[in-house]
mmCIF file of C-alpha atoms and ligand atoms in Angstrom:
data_model
loop_
_atom_site.group_PDB
_atom_site.id
_atom_site.type_symbol
_atom_site.label_atom_id
_atom_site.label_comp_id
_atom_site.label_asym_id
_atom_site.label_seq_id
_atom_site.Cartn_x
_atom_site.Cartn_y
_atom_site.Cartn_z
ATOM 1 C CA MET A 1219 18.544 8.779 17.890
ATOM 2 C CA THR A 1220 14.906 9.551 18.432
ATOM 3 C CA LYS A 1221 12.862 8.883 15.372
ATOM 4 C CA LYS A 1222 9.664 11.464 14.755
ATOM 5 C CA ILE A 1223 6.575 9.496 13.453
ATOM 6 C CA ALA A 1224 3.798 11.657 12.174
ATOM 7 C CA VAL A 1225 0.368 9.816 12.724
ATOM 8 C CA LEU A 1226 -2.280 10.439 10.703
ATOM 9 C CA PRO A 1227 -5.811 8.545 11.725
ATOM 10 C CA GLY A 1228 -7.842 9.930 8.865
ATOM 11 C CA ASP A 1229 -11.603 8.785 8.782
ATOM 12 C CA GLY A 1230 -14.086 6.077 9.066
ATOM 13 C CA ILE A 1231 -12.216 2.986 10.733
ATOM 14 C CA GLY A 1232 -8.685 5.052 10.250
ATOM 15 C CA PRO A 1233 -8.422 6.068 13.894
ATOM 16 C CA GLU A 1234 -9.462 2.684 15.307
ATOM 17 C CA ILE A 1235 -7.091 0.484 13.336
ATOM 18 C CA VAL A 1236 -3.964 3.365 13.996
ATOM 19 C CA ALA A 1237 -4.822 2.938 17.625
ATOM 20 C CA GLU A 1238 -3.898 -0.792 17.692
ATOM 21 C CA ALA A 1239 -0.595 -0.043 15.982
ATOM 22 C CA LEU A 1240 -0.044 2.574 18.454
ATOM 23 C CA LYS A 1241 -0.053 -0.119 21.039
ATOM 24 C CA VAL A 1242 2.182 -2.097 19.283
ATOM 25 C CA LEU A 1243 4.837 1.026 18.918
ATOM 26 C CA ASP A 1244 4.339 1.278 22.885
ATOM 27 C CA CYS A 1245 5.299 -2.254 23.501
ATOM 28 C CA LEU A 1246 7.997 -1.951 20.850
ATOM 29 C CA LYS A 1247 9.363 1.532 23.040
ATOM 30 C CA ALA A 1248 8.744 -0.427 26.295
ATOM 31 C CA GLU A 1249 9.894 -3.877 25.694
ATOM 32 C CA PHE A 1250 12.742 -3.680 22.938
ATOM 33 C CA GLY A 1251 14.051 -0.062 23.439
ATOM 34 C CA LEU A 1252 12.803 1.848 20.519
ATOM 35 C CA GLN A 1253 13.435 5.565 20.519
ATOM 36 C CA TRP A 1254 10.112 6.964 18.622
ATOM 37 C CA GLU A 1255 7.950 9.548 19.509
ATOM 38 C CA THR A 1256 4.816 10.158 17.552
ATOM 39 C CA GLU A 1257 2.760 13.313 16.661
ATOM 40 C CA PRO A 1258 -0.826 13.277 15.249
ATOM 41 C CA ALA A 1259 -2.072 15.383 12.711
ATOM 42 C CA LEU A 1260 -5.366 15.803 10.631
ATOM 43 C CA ILE A 1261 -5.973 14.573 6.778
ATOM 44 C CA GLY A 1262 -9.000 13.652 4.828
ATOM 45 C CA GLY A 1263 -12.556 13.940 5.742
ATOM 46 C CA ALA A 1264 -11.744 14.822 9.304
ATOM 47 C CA ALA A 1265 -9.215 17.634 8.301
ATOM 48 C CA TYR A 1266 -11.746 19.041 5.897
ATOM 49 C CA ASP A 1267 -14.299 19.254 8.617
ATOM 50 C CA ALA A 1268 -11.849 21.102 11.081
ATOM 51 C CA THR A 1269 -10.055 23.368 8.638
ATOM 52 C CA GLY A 1270 -11.704 23.406 5.220
ATOM 53 C CA THR A 1271 -9.007 21.398 3.417
ATOM 54 C CA PRO A 1272 -8.283 17.754 3.453
ATOM 55 C CA PHE A 1273 -4.414 18.313 3.564
ATOM 56 C CA PRO A 1274 -3.783 21.291 6.093
ATOM 57 C CA ALA A 1275 -0.420 23.000 5.610
ATOM 58 C CA GLU A 1276 0.479 21.872 9.192
ATOM 59 C CA THR A 1277 -0.173 18.364 8.510
ATOM 60 C CA LEU A 1278 2.383 19.100 5.237
ATOM 61 C CA ALA A 1279 4.747 20.464 7.489
ATOM 62 C CA LEU A 1280 4.597 17.832 10.255
ATOM 63 C CA THR A 1281 5.078 15.212 7.429
ATOM 64 C CA GLN A 1282 7.817 16.985 5.577
ATOM 65 C CA GLN A 1283 9.810 17.209 9.231
ATOM 66 C CA ALA A 1284 9.051 13.449 10.405
ATOM 67 C CA ASP A 1285 11.272 10.637 9.519
ATOM 68 C CA SER A 1286 8.257 8.435 8.870
ATOM 69 C CA ILE A 1287 4.485 8.401 8.236
ATOM 70 C CA LEU A 1288 1.700 6.375 9.647
ATOM 71 C CA LEU A 1289 -1.647 6.593 8.044
ATOM 72 C CA GLY A 1290 -4.983 5.043 8.890
ATOM 73 C CA ALA A 1291 -7.276 5.874 5.973
ATOM 74 C CA VAL A 1292 -9.358 8.479 4.253
ATOM 75 C CA GLY A 1293 -12.682 9.247 2.769
ATOM 76 C CA GLY A 1294 -16.605 8.332 3.548
ATOM 77 C CA THR A 1295 -20.179 8.602 2.424
ATOM 78 C CA LYS A 1296 -20.249 12.050 4.300
ATOM 79 C CA TRP A 1297 -17.973 13.959 1.867
ATOM 80 C CA GLU A 1298 -18.849 12.413 -1.346
ATOM 81 C CA SER A 1299 -21.101 15.493 -2.456
ATOM 82 C CA LEU A 1300 -17.806 17.523 -2.281
ATOM 83 C CA ASP A 1301 -16.110 19.265 -4.946
ATOM 84 C CA TYR A 1302 -13.124 16.895 -6.242
ATOM 85 C CA SER A 1303 -10.433 19.531 -5.074
ATOM 86 C CA VAL A 1304 -11.557 19.000 -1.391
ATOM 87 C CA ARG A 1305 -12.747 15.496 -1.203
ATOM 88 C CA PRO A 1306 -10.742 13.572 1.442
ATOM 89 C CA GLU A 1307 -8.821 11.461 -1.079
ATOM 90 C CA ARG A 1308 -7.165 14.378 -2.552
ATOM 91 C CA GLY A 1309 -5.298 14.961 0.817
ATOM 92 C CA LEU A 1310 -4.105 11.612 0.397
ATOM 93 C CA LEU A 1311 -3.028 12.226 -3.014
ATOM 94 C CA GLY A 1312 -1.250 15.618 -2.024
ATOM 95 C CA LEU A 1313 0.420 14.130 0.476
ATOM 96 C CA ARG A 1314 2.059 11.412 -1.998
ATOM 97 C CA SER A 1315 2.847 13.858 -4.355
ATOM 98 C CA GLU A 1316 4.211 16.715 -2.239
ATOM 99 C CA LEU A 1317 6.529 14.079 -0.467
ATOM 100 C CA GLU A 1318 7.382 12.541 -4.154
ATOM 101 C CA LEU A 1319 6.570 9.210 -2.595
ATOM 102 C CA PHE A 1320 6.845 7.307 -5.924
ATOM 103 C CA ALA A 1321 7.543 3.887 -4.776
ATOM 104 C CA ASN A 1322 4.301 2.061 -3.526
ATOM 105 C CA LEU A 1323 5.066 -1.449 -2.196
ATOM 106 C CA ARG A 1324 2.227 -3.694 -1.715
ATOM 107 C CA PRO A 1325 2.936 -7.346 -0.331
ATOM 108 C CA ALA A 1326 0.452 -9.729 -0.747
ATOM 109 C CA ILE A 1327 1.075 -12.916 1.469
ATOM 110 C CA LEU A 1328 -1.391 -15.537 2.617
ATOM 111 C CA TYR A 1329 -0.798 -16.925 6.058
ATOM 112 C CA PRO A 1330 -1.343 -20.517 6.176
ATOM 113 C CA GLN A 1331 -3.736 -19.969 9.115
ATOM 114 C CA LEU A 1332 -5.862 -18.171 6.553
ATOM 115 C CA VAL A 1333 -6.097 -20.600 3.663
ATOM 116 C CA ALA A 1334 -9.838 -20.874 4.342
ATOM 117 C CA ALA A 1335 -10.312 -17.186 3.990
ATOM 118 C CA SER A 1336 -9.305 -16.949 0.523
ATOM 119 C CA THR A 1337 -11.889 -17.177 -2.061
ATOM 120 C CA LEU A 1338 -9.592 -19.246 -4.255
ATOM 121 C CA LYS A 1339 -8.749 -22.873 -3.816
ATOM 122 C CA PRO A 1340 -6.125 -23.675 -1.181
ATOM 123 C CA GLU A 1341 -3.647 -25.350 -3.606
ATOM 124 C CA VAL A 1342 -3.800 -22.224 -5.785
ATOM 125 C CA VAL A 1343 -3.022 -19.663 -3.017
ATOM 126 C CA SER A 1344 -1.323 -21.665 -0.110
ATOM 127 C CA GLY A 1345 2.099 -20.279 0.325
ATOM 128 C CA LEU A 1346 1.359 -17.218 -1.599
ATOM 129 C CA ASP A 1347 4.232 -14.308 -1.153
ATOM 130 C CA ILE A 1348 4.441 -11.878 -3.904
ATOM 131 C CA MET A 1349 5.280 -8.236 -3.864
ATOM 132 C CA ILE A 1350 3.360 -5.722 -6.192
ATOM 133 C CA LEU A 1351 5.483 -2.759 -6.472
ATOM 134 C CA ARG A 1352 3.342 0.268 -7.931
ATOM 135 C CA GLU A 1353 4.565 3.577 -9.445
ATOM 136 C CA LEU A 1354 2.425 6.189 -7.502
ATOM 137 C CA THR A 1355 3.194 9.765 -8.406
ATOM 138 C CA GLY A 1356 2.744 9.834 -12.395
ATOM 139 C CA GLY A 1357 0.561 8.322 -14.959
ATOM 140 C CA ILE A 1358 -2.958 8.646 -15.859
ATOM 141 C CA TYR A 1359 -3.757 9.901 -12.016
ATOM 142 C CA PHE A 1360 -1.790 12.914 -12.384
ATOM 143 C CA GLY A 1361 -1.564 13.471 -16.278
ATOM 144 C CA LYS A 1362 -2.336 16.521 -17.865
ATOM 145 C CA PRO A 1363 -4.620 17.853 -19.533
ATOM 146 C CA ARG A 1364 -7.370 16.522 -17.862
ATOM 147 C CA GLY A 1365 -11.343 17.199 -17.043
ATOM 148 C CA ARG A 1366 -14.819 17.362 -18.471
ATOM 149 C CA ARG A 1367 -15.889 19.542 -21.586
ATOM 150 C CA ILE A 1368 -18.818 19.856 -24.031
ATOM 151 C CA ASN A 1369 -17.110 18.566 -27.354
ATOM 152 C CA GLU A 1370 -17.785 19.906 -30.523
ATOM 153 C CA GLN A 1371 -21.221 17.868 -31.090
ATOM 154 C CA GLY A 1372 -22.468 19.144 -27.716
ATOM 155 C CA GLU A 1373 -22.168 16.090 -25.918
ATOM 156 C CA ARG A 1374 -20.412 15.508 -22.423
ATOM 157 C CA GLU A 1375 -17.051 14.357 -22.846
ATOM 158 C CA GLY A 1376 -14.499 13.117 -19.798
ATOM 159 C CA PHE A 1377 -10.600 13.072 -20.552
ATOM 160 C CA ASN A 1378 -7.234 11.648 -18.735
ATOM 161 C CA THR A 1379 -3.819 11.498 -20.114
ATOM 162 C CA LEU A 1380 -1.610 8.744 -19.308
ATOM 163 C CA VAL A 1381 2.201 10.022 -19.406
ATOM 164 C CA TYR A 1382 5.301 8.816 -18.182
ATOM 165 C CA SER A 1383 8.649 10.487 -18.571
ATOM 166 C CA GLU A 1384 12.041 8.079 -18.979
ATOM 167 C CA SER A 1385 13.384 9.280 -15.780
ATOM 168 C CA GLU A 1386 10.286 7.980 -13.735
ATOM 169 C CA ILE A 1387 9.952 4.613 -15.385
ATOM 170 C CA ARG A 1388 14.132 4.498 -14.529
ATOM 171 C CA ARG A 1389 13.833 5.320 -10.994
ATOM 172 C CA ILE A 1390 10.787 2.920 -10.384
ATOM 173 C CA ALA A 1391 12.448 0.166 -12.099
ATOM 174 C CA HIS A 1392 15.455 0.411 -10.316
ATOM 175 C CA ILE A 1393 13.314 -0.113 -7.044
ATOM 176 C CA GLY A 1394 11.744 -2.885 -8.847
ATOM 177 C CA PHE A 1395 15.286 -4.814 -9.600
ATOM 178 C CA GLN A 1396 16.594 -4.035 -6.127
ATOM 179 C CA ILE A 1397 13.395 -5.558 -4.267
ATOM 180 C CA ALA A 1398 13.532 -8.437 -6.408
ATOM 181 C CA ARG A 1399 17.310 -8.892 -5.551
ATOM 182 C CA LYS A 1400 16.388 -9.437 -1.692
ATOM 183 C CA ARG A 1401 13.520 -11.763 -2.673
ATOM 184 C CA ASN A 1402 13.608 -14.726 -5.429
ATOM 185 C CA GLN A 1403 15.189 -12.708 -8.346
ATOM 186 C CA ARG A 1404 12.228 -12.282 -10.366
ATOM 187 C CA LEU A 1405 10.537 -9.103 -11.527
ATOM 188 C CA CYS A 1406 7.682 -9.347 -14.053
ATOM 189 C CA SER A 1407 6.721 -6.015 -15.661
ATOM 190 C CA VAL A 1408 3.242 -5.175 -16.426
ATOM 191 C CA ASP A 1409 2.394 -2.985 -19.646
ATOM 192 C CA LYS A 1410 -0.023 -2.880 -22.470
ATOM 193 C CA ALA A 1411 2.731 -2.350 -24.593
ATOM 194 C CA ASN A 1412 0.661 -3.483 -27.637
ATOM 195 C CA VAL A 1413 -1.790 -0.613 -27.485
ATOM 196 C CA LEU A 1414 -0.356 1.957 -25.506
ATOM 197 C CA GLU A 1415 2.597 3.792 -26.629
ATOM 198 C CA CYS A 1416 3.303 5.043 -23.257
ATOM 199 C CA THR A 1417 3.568 1.698 -21.976
ATOM 200 C CA GLU A 1418 5.762 0.744 -24.860
ATOM 201 C CA LEU A 1419 8.336 3.220 -23.519
ATOM 202 C CA TRP A 1420 7.892 1.691 -19.998
ATOM 203 C CA ARG A 1421 8.722 -1.814 -21.256
ATOM 204 C CA GLU A 1422 11.916 -0.176 -23.374
ATOM 205 C CA VAL A 1423 13.281 1.412 -20.225
ATOM 206 C CA VAL A 1424 12.370 -1.475 -17.905
ATOM 207 C CA ILE A 1425 14.750 -3.573 -20.342
ATOM 208 C CA GLU A 1426 17.644 -0.905 -20.247
ATOM 209 C CA VAL A 1427 17.676 -0.614 -16.429
ATOM 210 C CA GLY A 1428 17.589 -4.586 -16.208
ATOM 211 C CA GLN A 1429 20.889 -4.829 -18.064
ATOM 212 C CA GLU A 1430 22.244 -3.452 -14.777
ATOM 213 C CA TYR A 1431 20.929 -6.345 -12.577
ATOM 214 C CA PRO A 1432 22.007 -9.417 -14.551
ATOM 215 C CA ASP A 1433 20.882 -11.576 -11.591
ATOM 216 C CA VAL A 1434 17.354 -10.394 -11.678
ATOM 217 C CA THR A 1435 15.310 -12.406 -14.375
ATOM 218 C CA LEU A 1436 12.899 -9.923 -16.171
ATOM 219 C CA SER A 1437 9.712 -10.860 -17.847
ATOM 220 C CA HIS A 1438 6.584 -8.637 -19.345
ATOM 221 C CA MET A 1439 3.057 -9.276 -19.304
ATOM 222 C CA TYR A 1440 0.338 -7.424 -20.628
ATOM 223 C CA VAL A 1441 -1.960 -6.187 -18.003
ATOM 224 C CA ASP A 1442 -5.080 -8.072 -18.864
ATOM 225 C CA ASN A 1443 -3.081 -11.140 -18.968
ATOM 226 C CA ALA A 1444 -1.621 -10.366 -15.582
ATOM 227 C CA ALA A 1445 -5.028 -9.959 -14.349
ATOM 228 C CA MET A 1446 -5.788 -13.412 -15.445
ATOM 229 C CA GLN A 1447 -2.855 -14.990 -14.245
ATOM 230 C CA LEU A 1448 -3.043 -13.561 -10.667
ATOM 231 C CA VAL A 1449 -6.208 -15.508 -10.114
ATOM 232 C CA ARG A 1450 -5.078 -18.623 -12.245
ATOM 233 C CA ASN A 1451 -1.481 -19.128 -10.725
ATOM 234 C CA PRO A 1452 -0.540 -16.248 -8.331
ATOM 235 C CA LYS A 1453 2.803 -18.089 -7.134
ATOM 236 C CA GLN A 1454 4.160 -17.871 -10.373
ATOM 237 C CA PHE A 1455 5.257 -14.042 -9.453
ATOM 238 C CA ASP A 1456 7.689 -13.259 -7.228
ATOM 239 C CA VAL A 1457 7.976 -9.025 -7.860
ATOM 240 C CA MET A 1458 5.371 -7.376 -10.309
ATOM 241 C CA LEU A 1459 6.285 -4.070 -11.489
ATOM 242 C CA THR A 1460 3.304 -1.833 -12.754
ATOM 243 C CA ASP A 1461 2.617 1.632 -13.403
ATOM 244 C CA ASN A 1462 -0.226 3.707 -11.262
ATOM 245 C CA LEU A 1463 -3.298 2.939 -12.704
ATOM 246 C CA PHE A 1464 -2.297 -1.090 -13.540
ATOM 247 C CA GLY A 1465 -1.081 -1.206 -9.822
ATOM 248 C CA ASP A 1466 -4.260 0.120 -8.328
ATOM 249 C CA ILE A 1467 -6.370 -2.374 -9.755
ATOM 250 C CA LEU A 1468 -4.129 -5.476 -9.731
ATOM 251 C CA SER A 1469 -2.969 -5.062 -5.859
ATOM 252 C CA ASP A 1470 -6.726 -4.984 -5.221
ATOM 253 C CA CYS A 1471 -7.267 -8.108 -6.967
ATOM 254 C CA ALA A 1472 -4.077 -9.760 -5.347
ATOM 255 C CA ALA A 1473 -5.689 -8.670 -1.990
ATOM 256 C CA MET A 1474 -8.480 -11.096 -2.254
ATOM 257 C CA LEU A 1475 -5.756 -13.925 -2.731
ATOM 258 C CA SER A 1476 -4.674 -13.340 0.775
ATOM 259 C CA GLY A 1477 -8.084 -13.574 2.575
ATOM 260 C CA SER A 1478 -9.052 -10.170 3.276
ATOM 261 C CA ILE A 1479 -7.925 -6.815 2.454
ATOM 262 C CA GLY A 1480 -7.738 -6.022 6.147
ATOM 263 C CA MET A 1481 -4.784 -8.076 6.514
ATOM 264 C CA LEU A 1482 -2.552 -5.882 3.499
ATOM 265 C CA PRO A 1483 -0.045 -3.347 4.568
ATOM 266 C CA SER A 1484 1.676 -1.057 2.237
ATOM 267 C CA ALA A 1485 4.573 1.388 2.243
ATOM 268 C CA SER A 1486 5.189 4.460 -0.331
ATOM 269 C CA LEU A 1487 8.803 5.328 -0.193
ATOM 270 C CA ASP A 1488 10.497 8.466 -1.344
ATOM 271 C CA LYS A 1489 14.023 8.512 -3.430
ATOM 272 C CA HIS A 1490 15.603 8.494 0.265
ATOM 273 C CA GLY A 1491 13.539 5.579 1.851
ATOM 274 C CA LYS A 1492 11.073 7.965 3.566
ATOM 275 C CA GLY A 1493 7.987 6.420 3.847
ATOM 276 C CA LEU A 1494 4.064 6.521 4.279
ATOM 277 C CA TYR A 1495 2.932 3.546 5.738
ATOM 278 C CA GLU A 1496 -0.743 2.424 5.324
ATOM 279 C CA PRO A 1497 -2.996 -0.523 4.950
ATOM 280 C CA ILE A 1498 -4.153 -1.086 1.536
ATOM 281 C CA HIS A 1499 -7.716 -0.671 2.425
ATOM 282 C CA GLY A 1500 -10.138 2.342 2.492
ATOM 283 C CA SER A 1501 -12.012 3.817 5.553
ATOM 284 C CA ALA A 1502 -14.625 0.862 5.532
ATOM 285 C CA PRO A 1503 -17.676 3.387 6.488
ATOM 286 C CA ASP A 1504 -19.827 0.369 6.520
ATOM 287 C CA ILE A 1505 -18.091 -1.106 9.765
ATOM 288 C CA ALA A 1506 -16.914 2.375 11.078
ATOM 289 C CA GLY A 1507 -17.242 3.014 14.716
ATOM 290 C CA ARG A 1508 -18.439 -0.686 15.343
ATOM 291 C CA GLY A 1509 -14.784 -1.591 16.917
ATOM 292 C CA ILE A 1510 -14.956 -4.857 14.236
ATOM 293 C CA ALA A 1511 -12.116 -3.617 11.910
ATOM 294 C CA ASN A 1512 -9.021 -6.027 11.210
ATOM 295 C CA PRO A 1513 -6.085 -4.083 12.709
ATOM 296 C CA ILE A 1514 -3.577 -6.392 11.153
ATOM 297 C CA ALA A 1515 -2.963 -4.491 7.892
ATOM 298 C CA THR A 1516 -1.988 -1.419 9.921
ATOM 299 C CA ILE A 1517 0.213 -3.376 12.315
ATOM 300 C CA LEU A 1518 1.912 -5.147 9.535
ATOM 301 C CA SER A 1519 2.328 -1.535 8.096
ATOM 302 C CA LEU A 1520 4.235 -0.758 11.119
ATOM 303 C CA ALA A 1521 6.533 -3.623 10.505
ATOM 304 C CA MET A 1522 7.221 -2.560 6.919
ATOM 305 C CA MET A 1523 8.172 1.068 8.187
ATOM 306 C CA LEU A 1524 10.803 -0.680 10.788
ATOM 307 C CA ARG A 1525 11.939 -2.727 7.452
ATOM 308 C CA TYR A 1526 12.160 -0.218 4.890
ATOM 309 C CA SER A 1527 12.538 3.586 6.612
ATOM 310 C CA PHE A 1528 14.404 2.441 9.706
ATOM 311 C CA ASP A 1529 16.505 -0.822 8.122
ATOM 312 C CA ASP A 1530 15.298 -2.665 11.531
ATOM 313 C CA GLU A 1531 14.575 -5.979 10.351
ATOM 314 C CA ILE A 1532 14.753 -7.685 13.924
ATOM 315 C CA ASN A 1533 11.859 -5.508 14.921
ATOM 316 C CA ALA A 1534 10.019 -5.836 11.668
ATOM 317 C CA ARG A 1535 10.185 -9.758 12.274
ATOM 318 C CA ARG A 1536 9.043 -9.696 15.578
ATOM 319 C CA VAL A 1537 6.089 -7.856 14.854
ATOM 320 C CA GLU A 1538 5.299 -10.034 11.890
ATOM 321 C CA GLN A 1539 6.154 -12.802 14.321
ATOM 322 C CA ALA A 1540 3.490 -11.582 16.785
ATOM 323 C CA VAL A 1541 0.565 -11.235 14.056
ATOM 324 C CA ILE A 1542 1.560 -15.061 13.353
ATOM 325 C CA ALA A 1543 1.324 -15.944 16.805
ATOM 326 C CA ALA A 1544 -1.950 -14.222 17.406
ATOM 327 C CA LEU A 1545 -3.383 -16.115 14.255
ATOM 328 C CA ASP A 1546 -2.059 -19.153 15.480
ATOM 329 C CA ALA A 1547 -3.703 -18.806 19.003
ATOM 330 C CA GLY A 1548 -7.005 -18.363 16.733
ATOM 331 C CA TYR A 1549 -7.812 -15.115 17.070
ATOM 332 C CA ARG A 1550 -9.770 -13.678 14.355
ATOM 333 C CA THR A 1551 -11.799 -10.321 13.455
ATOM 334 C CA ALA A 1552 -15.083 -10.734 11.316
ATOM 335 C CA ASP A 1553 -13.256 -10.628 8.218
ATOM 336 C CA ILE A 1554 -11.125 -13.405 8.385
ATOM 337 C CA ASP A 1555 -13.443 -15.322 10.838
ATOM 338 C CA CYS A 1556 -13.660 -18.909 10.480
ATOM 339 C CA GLU A 1557 -15.294 -22.199 12.182
ATOM 340 C CA GLY A 1558 -13.677 -22.936 15.946
ATOM 341 C CA ALA A 1559 -11.788 -19.579 15.823
ATOM 342 C CA ARG A 1560 -11.701 -16.876 18.487
ATOM 343 C CA LYS A 1561 -13.854 -14.146 17.379
ATOM 344 C CA VAL A 1562 -12.531 -10.679 18.500
ATOM 345 C CA GLY A 1563 -13.060 -7.109 17.610
ATOM 346 C CA THR A 1564 -10.291 -4.679 16.908
ATOM 347 C CA ALA A 1565 -8.978 -3.882 20.144
ATOM 348 C CA GLN A 1566 -9.038 -7.535 21.343
ATOM 349 C CA MET A 1567 -7.003 -8.213 18.225
ATOM 350 C CA GLY A 1568 -4.384 -5.647 18.937
ATOM 351 C CA ASP A 1569 -4.163 -6.752 22.497
ATOM 352 C CA ALA A 1570 -3.393 -10.403 21.506
ATOM 353 C CA ILE A 1571 -0.769 -9.140 19.083
ATOM 354 C CA VAL A 1572 0.952 -7.078 21.739
ATOM 355 C CA ALA A 1573 0.674 -9.678 24.131
ATOM 356 C CA ALA A 1574 2.459 -12.183 21.626
ATOM 357 C CA LEU A 1575 4.857 -9.398 21.086
ATOM 358 C CA ARG A 1576 5.631 -9.129 24.703
ATOM 359 C CA ALA A 1577 5.776 -12.838 25.033
ATOM 360 C CA SER A 1578 8.724 -13.245 22.533
ATOM 361 C CA HIS A 1579 10.916 -11.030 24.676
HETATM 362 P P1 NAD B 1990 -12.830 0.080 1.759
HETATM 363 O O1 NAD B 1990 -11.388 -0.496 1.673
HETATM 364 O O2 NAD B 1990 -12.999 0.899 2.700
HETATM 365 O O3 NAD B 1990 -13.812 -1.328 2.163
HETATM 366 C C1 NAD B 1990 -14.281 -2.335 0.961
HETATM 367 C C2 NAD B 1990 -14.645 -3.328 1.809
HETATM 368 O O4 NAD B 1990 -13.814 -3.977 2.625
HETATM 369 C C3 NAD B 1990 -15.666 -2.885 2.906
HETATM 370 O O5 NAD B 1990 -16.688 -4.125 2.942
HETATM 371 C C4 NAD B 1990 -15.216 -2.980 4.464
HETATM 372 O O6 NAD B 1990 -16.220 -3.134 5.396
HETATM 373 C C5 NAD B 1990 -14.065 -4.117 4.088
HETATM 374 N N1 NAD B 1990 -13.015 -3.815 5.243
HETATM 375 C C6 NAD B 1990 -11.843 -2.764 4.672
HETATM 376 N N2 NAD B 1990 -11.235 -2.744 5.657
HETATM 377 C C7 NAD B 1990 -11.214 -3.386 6.514
HETATM 378 C C8 NAD B 1990 -10.828 -4.026 7.873
HETATM 379 N N3 NAD B 1990 -9.492 -3.521 8.150
HETATM 380 N N4 NAD B 1990 -11.412 -4.908 8.503
HETATM 381 C C9 NAD B 1990 -12.423 -5.366 7.855
HETATM 382 N N5 NAD B 1990 -13.083 -4.957 6.812
HETATM 383 C C10 NAD B 1990 -12.423 -4.007 6.043
HETATM 384 O O7 NAD B 1990 -13.464 0.419 0.360
HETATM 385 P P2 NAD B 1990 -14.318 1.113 -0.199
HETATM 386 O O8 NAD B 1990 -15.624 0.804 0.364
HETATM 387 O O9 NAD B 1990 -14.476 1.290 -1.889
HETATM 388 O O10 NAD B 1990 -13.946 2.858 0.144
HETATM 389 C C11 NAD B 1990 -14.315 3.339 1.379
HETATM 390 C C12 NAD B 1990 -13.989 4.923 1.250
HETATM 391 O O11 NAD B 1990 -12.661 4.682 1.351
HETATM 392 C C13 NAD B 1990 -14.076 5.715 0.017
HETATM 393 O O12 NAD B 1990 -14.469 7.058 0.578
HETATM 394 C C14 NAD B 1990 -12.802 5.470 -0.598
HETATM 395 O O13 NAD B 1990 -12.574 6.584 -1.585
HETATM 396 C C15 NAD B 1990 -11.721 5.505 0.531
HETATM 397 N N6 NAD B 1990 -10.371 4.558 0.538
HETATM 398 C C16 NAD B 1990 -9.419 5.199 1.090
HETATM 399 C C17 NAD B 1990 -8.341 4.752 0.800
HETATM 400 C C18 NAD B 1990 -7.093 5.045 1.681
HETATM 401 O O14 NAD B 1990 -7.504 5.818 2.728
HETATM 402 N N7 NAD B 1990 -5.777 4.671 1.224
HETATM 403 C C19 NAD B 1990 -8.131 3.403 -0.051
HETATM 404 C C20 NAD B 1990 -9.444 3.089 -0.896
HETATM 405 C C21 NAD B 1990 -10.556 3.589 -0.316
#
């Protein structure tokens, strides 16, 4: 049956990197018989410029009907002075919450070809393969009350609320245990239970859910220690389960372990496995329009789409192997460049991956 993919290129380097993922998709259709159709829509600053809102109703309708969503990135300096309610990032937050994409999967893998691109010592990071699972629709980013006010002393004051219900914790914990089951059966839940009541409940509920998964070894770590351990000895982790705020920070930290933020894909899933797939990086305004952005994170996001939304492990691996083959052949964008490499731009990297994919047929 034909699958419908909503394609939201967004802002900055978004359209450049999404174009390369679409080349890979076209190749999968032509060479491996995938029956997918794509339909583009606006989001973020591009949507604001065209319609006055970063998340137009047509985009919501398309993403609701589609089987899956591929997104580039949103945001940029041009829109930074806008009111919060219409900033590009609100479009993305709106999409995640409207579709209830509560489970954010962020793998951090260090390909052996890129060991030199990491800022950490090779023995600390080589062979790294961890999965950070971040709760995405709850916690302090959405908790109410929130805002700014003048307090009784006449001072400006800002406030946000960290809140999680038991059911929100339970559903993300189940996903964490299920992912760990398919990997190395180890789940480390990250919290700050020594200080925050909300995360004390988080730990309690994760332990309860863990009783249904006796084959998975559960451990707990305070977030400050987790940040330290991620750079000290990241290979100790298999799956890390985090709330929204801690996951945001830790996954960017893990991104650096793997050489470049341009290498890391992500998936955000709803309870039926429908997903939004996007690179973890932003719109990189500093390099937008120059044709030098790394498209690999977006292409690997497409591979995650095949695996998690369409249960197509064979083609997911084909795409991942094609990325490895392009790296093996020495192709490098500027962010992962090294001595002796074949330095290429965004489109040439996409072409190299497509050529490797075609050659694997
Ligand atoms: P960023 O991820 O856009 O860029 C950080 C650094 O990484 C920059 O030096 C950039 O050039 C580099 N970089 C990012 N992606 C790259 C790629 N594919 N290839 C090579 N280099 C790459 O983060 P930022 O600069 O903090 O944010 C820029 C804008 O993006 C802001 O408006 C921010 O709100 C937005 N943002 C959006 C998302 C998203 O759409 N999911 C995520 C993070 C930030």
